């Protein structure tokens, strides 16, 4: 094929334009990819961060305790009837002899009225025959009456005197029984729970109150290995009573472990009066506080990376890059864990998505929170 100069020029122009177009399209695509990569590089991986919280913490060892006391028991009336009044409240401290409650016994009231009436009659009869004896004694000395008449008058007086003493004793007996309608504190102590309410009918010796004397104590059978962690006399203890946390401390620890589980009985002391409505033998939840740590650094458990051989956390440096920090794990409190390592309370620590980053990654902080523990 013979091409003239004109055809060669046209062909060269077409090839040149095609090559230029291909190069332009290739360069434009490369630029777009580079821009996309730079955009990703500049934005980084989205993460949430938090700063460690610094506080004093201790380790808690939960156990089930049992309530006991120096002298615990129930108080009851010796007579039955209707519980008329209750003069005290639960958890109230009382003194020996203090009135706690009264019971109404209608038949005792009737007996008391009859006994007083009988005593008045006997008193009148005694007075009458005393006057008769005095009169007949004078008449007998003057010879106006015989020995037989005088002896009869004297006998009637003795009968009246005997009836008077019997009526007096009967009234005293009724009054002693009336005293039993009052329930008084046998000693200084604290009212526990009130078992029966006002208006209820009760029988003799039916418990009305639980009564605590002396300091209330709670004991727990603690595993020997937990004792070795640091439980000792004076160690603080928190006890859950009536939906409240009450602070106490270890008062005594038995010296020998008891088989089969090698447990040691630990006695916990509480302030007087804090146990109400709970008799001896009742169970309570308690926690021994050990291993106190001051200025401990706490982080959410979600901040800790456990993928490797040892735990680590991820800190964000000034270049917005990830730095892996090896840490030692300490006491855990709920969803927070004590960490020990090369970090401070001002460091920004990744708190979520730790499985999506590695040391050296560039990140973008989308949320920063402050721990409120």
XYZ file of C-alpha atoms in Angstrom:
373
model
C 0.000 0.000 0.000
C 1.394 3.379 -1.086
C 0.777 6.294 1.285
C 1.417 9.807 0.343
C 2.683 12.398 2.753
C -0.796 13.657 3.500
C -2.053 10.238 4.556
C 1.016 9.657 6.717
C 0.439 12.979 8.472
C -3.208 12.160 9.165
C -2.307 8.695 10.513
C 0.390 10.126 12.780
C -2.038 12.718 14.134
C -4.646 10.041 14.953
C -2.094 7.837 16.746
C -0.787 10.813 18.717
C -4.265 11.876 19.822
C -5.122 8.293 20.864
C -1.960 7.940 22.891
C -2.569 11.287 24.579
C -6.136 10.277 25.464
C -5.006 6.958 26.978
C -2.305 8.667 29.042
C -4.766 11.297 30.241
C -7.345 8.713 31.330
C -4.695 6.626 33.100
C -3.319 9.631 34.945
C -6.797 10.767 35.966
C -7.623 7.318 37.396
C -4.305 7.187 39.282
C -4.927 10.653 40.706
C -8.401 9.628 41.885
C -6.991 6.530 43.578
C -4.238 8.549 45.234
C -6.765 11.121 46.440
C -8.952 8.354 47.859
C -5.980 6.762 49.611
C -4.848 10.132 50.956
C -8.387 10.812 52.193
C -8.449 7.511 54.066
C -4.949 8.127 55.341
C -5.781 11.616 56.541
C -9.100 10.664 58.193
C -7.895 7.491 60.002
C -9.896 4.797 61.819
C -12.803 6.177 63.843
C -12.384 5.418 67.571
C -13.795 6.428 70.941
C -11.379 7.351 73.711
C -11.416 7.961 77.451
C -8.950 8.993 80.113
C -8.076 6.761 83.096
C -9.851 7.512 86.364
C -7.727 7.823 89.513
C -9.257 6.683 92.807
C -8.736 4.593 95.920
C -10.092 1.081 95.503
C -10.061 -2.228 97.303
C -10.846 -5.801 96.423
C -14.188 -7.207 97.568
C -14.684 -10.796 98.702
C -18.444 -11.546 98.897
C -19.784 -14.051 101.441
C -23.047 -15.057 103.099
C -23.031 -14.219 106.814
C -25.217 -15.285 109.735
C -26.570 -12.943 112.421
C -25.846 -13.720 116.059
C -25.559 -11.703 119.260
C -24.486 -11.724 122.894
C -28.054 -12.519 123.987
C -30.882 -12.700 121.482
C -34.430 -13.855 122.047
C -38.096 -12.993 121.998
C -40.292 -11.162 124.513
C -43.837 -12.273 125.323
C -46.683 -11.738 127.790
C -47.396 -14.382 130.411
C -51.136 -13.804 129.975
C -53.252 -13.883 126.845
C -55.539 -11.151 125.576
C -55.778 -8.376 123.013
C -52.582 -6.434 122.274
C -53.770 -2.968 123.244
C -50.725 -0.706 122.816
C -47.153 -0.910 121.509
C -44.961 1.756 123.079
C -41.735 1.249 121.066
C -40.524 0.983 117.475
C -38.240 -1.430 115.683
C -34.509 -0.716 116.225
C -35.298 1.446 119.274
C -32.858 1.225 122.172
C -34.592 0.625 125.507
C -33.633 0.629 129.178
C -34.324 -2.058 131.758
C -37.915 -1.797 133.024
C -39.111 0.418 130.164
C -42.741 -0.185 129.136
C -42.872 -1.892 125.746
C -46.520 -2.927 125.271
C -49.801 -3.576 127.081
C -52.456 -6.240 126.649
C -56.151 -5.969 127.507
C -57.655 -8.870 129.501
C -61.369 -8.122 130.218
C -61.803 -10.968 132.737
C -58.951 -9.542 134.802
C -60.717 -6.197 134.954
C -63.875 -7.936 136.211
C -61.886 -9.946 138.753
C -60.196 -6.783 139.951
C -63.554 -5.060 140.512
C -64.920 -8.055 142.423
C -61.776 -8.377 144.535
C -61.892 -4.704 145.538
C -65.586 -5.033 146.419
C -64.942 -8.158 148.508
C -62.117 -6.408 150.326
C -64.341 -3.447 151.190
C -66.995 -5.815 152.587
C -64.396 -7.730 154.593
C -62.942 -4.471 155.896
C -66.389 -3.316 157.055
C -67.117 -6.676 158.713
C -63.743 -6.621 160.462
C -64.373 -3.105 161.757
C -67.876 -4.070 162.954
C -66.740 -7.127 164.886
C -63.758 -5.258 166.288
C -66.196 -2.784 167.855
C -68.372 -5.655 169.114
C -65.389 -7.339 170.761
C -64.436 -4.074 172.455
C -67.994 -3.579 173.775
C -68.472 -7.190 174.906
C -65.060 -7.180 176.567
C -66.176 -4.284 178.813
C -69.515 -5.948 179.534
C -67.813 -9.247 180.337
C -65.444 -7.587 182.825
C -68.449 -5.949 184.499
C -70.262 -9.300 184.622
C -73.031 -8.103 182.329
C -72.558 -10.984 179.839
C -71.407 -14.549 180.153
C -68.174 -16.132 178.965
C -70.105 -17.946 176.240
C -71.522 -14.740 174.752
C -68.109 -13.052 174.833
C -66.412 -16.066 173.222
C -68.968 -16.066 170.397
C -68.309 -12.374 169.693
C -64.558 -12.968 169.736
C -64.971 -15.923 167.310
C -66.972 -13.774 164.891
C -64.201 -11.170 164.974
C -61.571 -13.801 164.200
C -63.688 -14.988 161.272
C -64.053 -11.413 159.970
C -60.312 -10.811 160.377
C -59.525 -14.014 158.461
C -61.936 -13.032 155.669
C -60.299 -9.598 155.490
C -56.814 -11.073 155.035
C -58.130 -13.516 152.417
C -59.820 -10.700 150.463
C -56.666 -8.592 150.690
C -54.559 -11.485 149.356
C -57.058 -12.108 146.541
C -56.886 -8.454 145.489
C -53.087 -8.523 145.547
C -53.065 -11.654 143.386
C -55.325 -10.015 140.808
C -53.182 -6.881 140.849
C -50.070 -9.009 140.283
C -51.772 -10.592 137.294
C -52.711 -7.136 136.020
C -49.017 -6.231 136.120
C -48.500 -9.062 133.638
C -50.579 -7.095 131.135
C -47.602 -4.734 130.875
C -44.558 -5.983 128.967
C -41.346 -4.311 130.137
C -37.754 -4.600 128.950
C -35.885 -7.244 130.979
C -32.564 -5.458 130.406
C -30.948 -2.732 128.365
C -31.051 -3.665 124.697
C -32.546 -3.044 121.280
C -35.967 -3.923 119.910
C -35.680 -6.131 116.852
C -38.736 -6.868 114.760
C -42.287 -6.411 116.068
C -43.993 -9.722 115.392
C -47.585 -8.898 116.424
C -49.539 -5.718 115.684
C -51.887 -3.697 117.888
C -55.417 -5.114 118.082
C -54.304 -8.714 117.605
C -55.327 -11.431 120.033
C -52.349 -13.221 121.538
C -51.882 -16.209 123.772
C -49.671 -16.638 126.832
C -45.947 -16.806 125.965
C -46.598 -15.875 122.316
C -43.586 -13.836 121.025
C -44.346 -10.147 120.465
C -40.836 -8.702 119.925
C -37.392 -9.902 118.979
C -34.958 -8.462 121.508
C -31.189 -7.973 121.127
C -28.798 -7.504 124.039
C -25.163 -6.549 123.663
C -23.345 -5.933 120.398
C -24.765 -7.708 117.382
C -22.246 -9.908 115.606
C -22.285 -11.537 112.194
C -20.096 -14.494 111.343
C -19.116 -16.029 108.022
C -17.228 -19.209 107.194
C -14.437 -17.917 104.939
C -12.217 -20.100 102.758
C -8.679 -20.385 104.069
C -7.176 -19.112 100.801
C -9.260 -15.937 101.073
C -8.000 -15.402 104.624
C -4.476 -15.545 103.239
C -5.317 -12.748 100.785
C -5.355 -10.280 103.655
C -8.466 -10.659 105.841
C -7.407 -9.802 109.393
C -8.790 -8.330 112.622
C -9.856 -4.772 111.860
C -10.407 -5.355 108.137
C -13.406 -3.333 106.886
C -16.601 -5.165 105.974
C -19.785 -3.978 104.256
C -23.047 -5.693 105.227
C -26.348 -5.376 103.344
C -29.183 -4.869 105.850
C -32.699 -3.673 105.040
C -31.608 -2.418 101.587
C -28.794 -0.379 103.130
C -25.031 -0.872 103.272
C -23.755 -0.938 106.857
C -20.042 -0.644 107.624
C -18.412 -2.920 110.188
C -15.086 -4.627 110.726
C -13.580 -7.992 111.541
C -13.601 -8.569 115.323
C -12.249 -12.081 115.632
C -10.904 -14.896 113.453
C -10.894 -18.523 114.565
C -7.392 -19.931 114.674
C -8.103 -23.266 113.003
C -9.681 -24.099 109.667
C -12.678 -26.434 109.656
C -12.968 -29.381 107.253
C -14.127 -30.402 104.717
C -13.660 -27.144 102.770
C -10.908 -25.654 104.973
C -13.016 -22.671 106.037
C -12.304 -20.294 108.925
C -15.056 -18.645 110.977
C -14.718 -14.857 110.893
C -16.752 -12.651 113.259
C -17.841 -9.185 112.117
C -18.807 -6.416 114.539
C -21.556 -3.884 113.738
C -22.793 -0.782 115.599
C -25.547 -1.372 118.160
C -29.086 -1.144 116.852
C -28.371 -1.519 113.140
C -29.961 -4.969 112.936
C -33.745 -4.701 113.001
C -36.292 -7.267 112.012
C -33.650 -9.960 111.651
C -33.508 -12.688 114.321
C -30.458 -14.731 115.201
C -29.727 -17.259 112.503
C -30.861 -15.015 109.654
C -28.555 -14.760 106.639
C -27.097 -11.521 105.269
C -24.846 -10.585 102.351
C -21.458 -9.138 103.238
C -18.195 -8.190 101.519
C -14.717 -8.190 103.015
C -12.562 -5.270 101.837
C -8.902 -6.151 101.260
C -5.868 -5.035 99.268
C -6.529 -1.298 99.424
C -4.981 0.562 96.481
C -4.535 4.347 96.503
C -4.206 6.388 93.284
C -5.215 3.384 91.215
C -5.792 3.913 87.476
C -9.097 2.474 86.272
C -10.232 1.893 82.694
C -13.298 0.255 81.166
C -12.837 -3.458 80.582
C -13.576 -2.738 76.907
C -10.269 -0.805 76.706
C -8.141 -3.881 77.350
C -6.818 -5.891 74.392
C -6.387 -9.567 75.263
C -5.568 -10.892 71.793
C -1.869 -11.428 72.463
C 0.140 -13.258 75.082
C -0.192 -10.368 77.548
C -2.803 -7.636 78.049
C -2.293 -4.205 76.552
C -4.112 -0.938 75.983
C -3.939 1.486 73.053
C -2.917 5.100 73.643
C -3.341 7.891 71.073
C -0.196 10.006 70.626
C 0.127 13.586 69.373
C 0.323 12.387 65.760
C -3.088 10.723 66.177
C -1.463 7.330 65.910
C -1.934 4.235 68.045
C 0.674 3.192 70.598
C 0.331 -0.231 72.236
C 1.108 -0.124 75.980
C 1.636 -3.431 77.873
C -0.205 -3.396 81.214
C -0.692 -5.499 84.307
C -4.274 -6.061 85.401
C -5.309 -5.384 88.990
C -8.581 -5.203 90.918
C -11.837 -5.264 88.960
C -14.844 -3.254 90.108
C -17.863 -3.996 87.962
C -17.125 -2.948 84.369
C -13.870 -1.211 85.325
C -10.413 -2.719 85.826
C -7.282 -1.422 87.495
C -4.335 -1.235 85.073
C -0.640 -0.756 85.814
C 1.793 0.373 83.127
C 3.423 3.348 81.390
C 0.363 5.593 81.301
C -1.106 8.522 83.207
C -4.519 9.987 83.913
C -4.066 12.494 81.047
C -3.543 9.865 78.337
C -6.226 9.243 75.743
C -7.027 5.531 75.688
C -9.134 3.784 73.048
C -12.238 2.589 74.885
C -14.076 0.723 72.107
C -13.106 -1.161 68.990
C -9.687 -2.215 70.288
C -9.854 -5.317 68.094
C -9.897 -3.109 64.974
C -6.598 -1.281 65.543
C -2.926 -2.043 65.850
C 0.116 -0.074 66.895
C 0.968 2.577 64.281
C -2.548 2.941 62.865
C -3.772 6.465 62.282
C -7.078 7.139 64.011
C -9.758 9.767 64.154
C -11.371 10.467 67.549
C -15.144 10.607 67.126
C -16.037 10.638 70.816
C -14.182 11.416 74.012
C -15.637 10.552 77.425
C -14.664 11.065 81.041
C -15.075 8.206 83.492
C -17.440 8.906 86.370
C -16.771 6.147 88.874
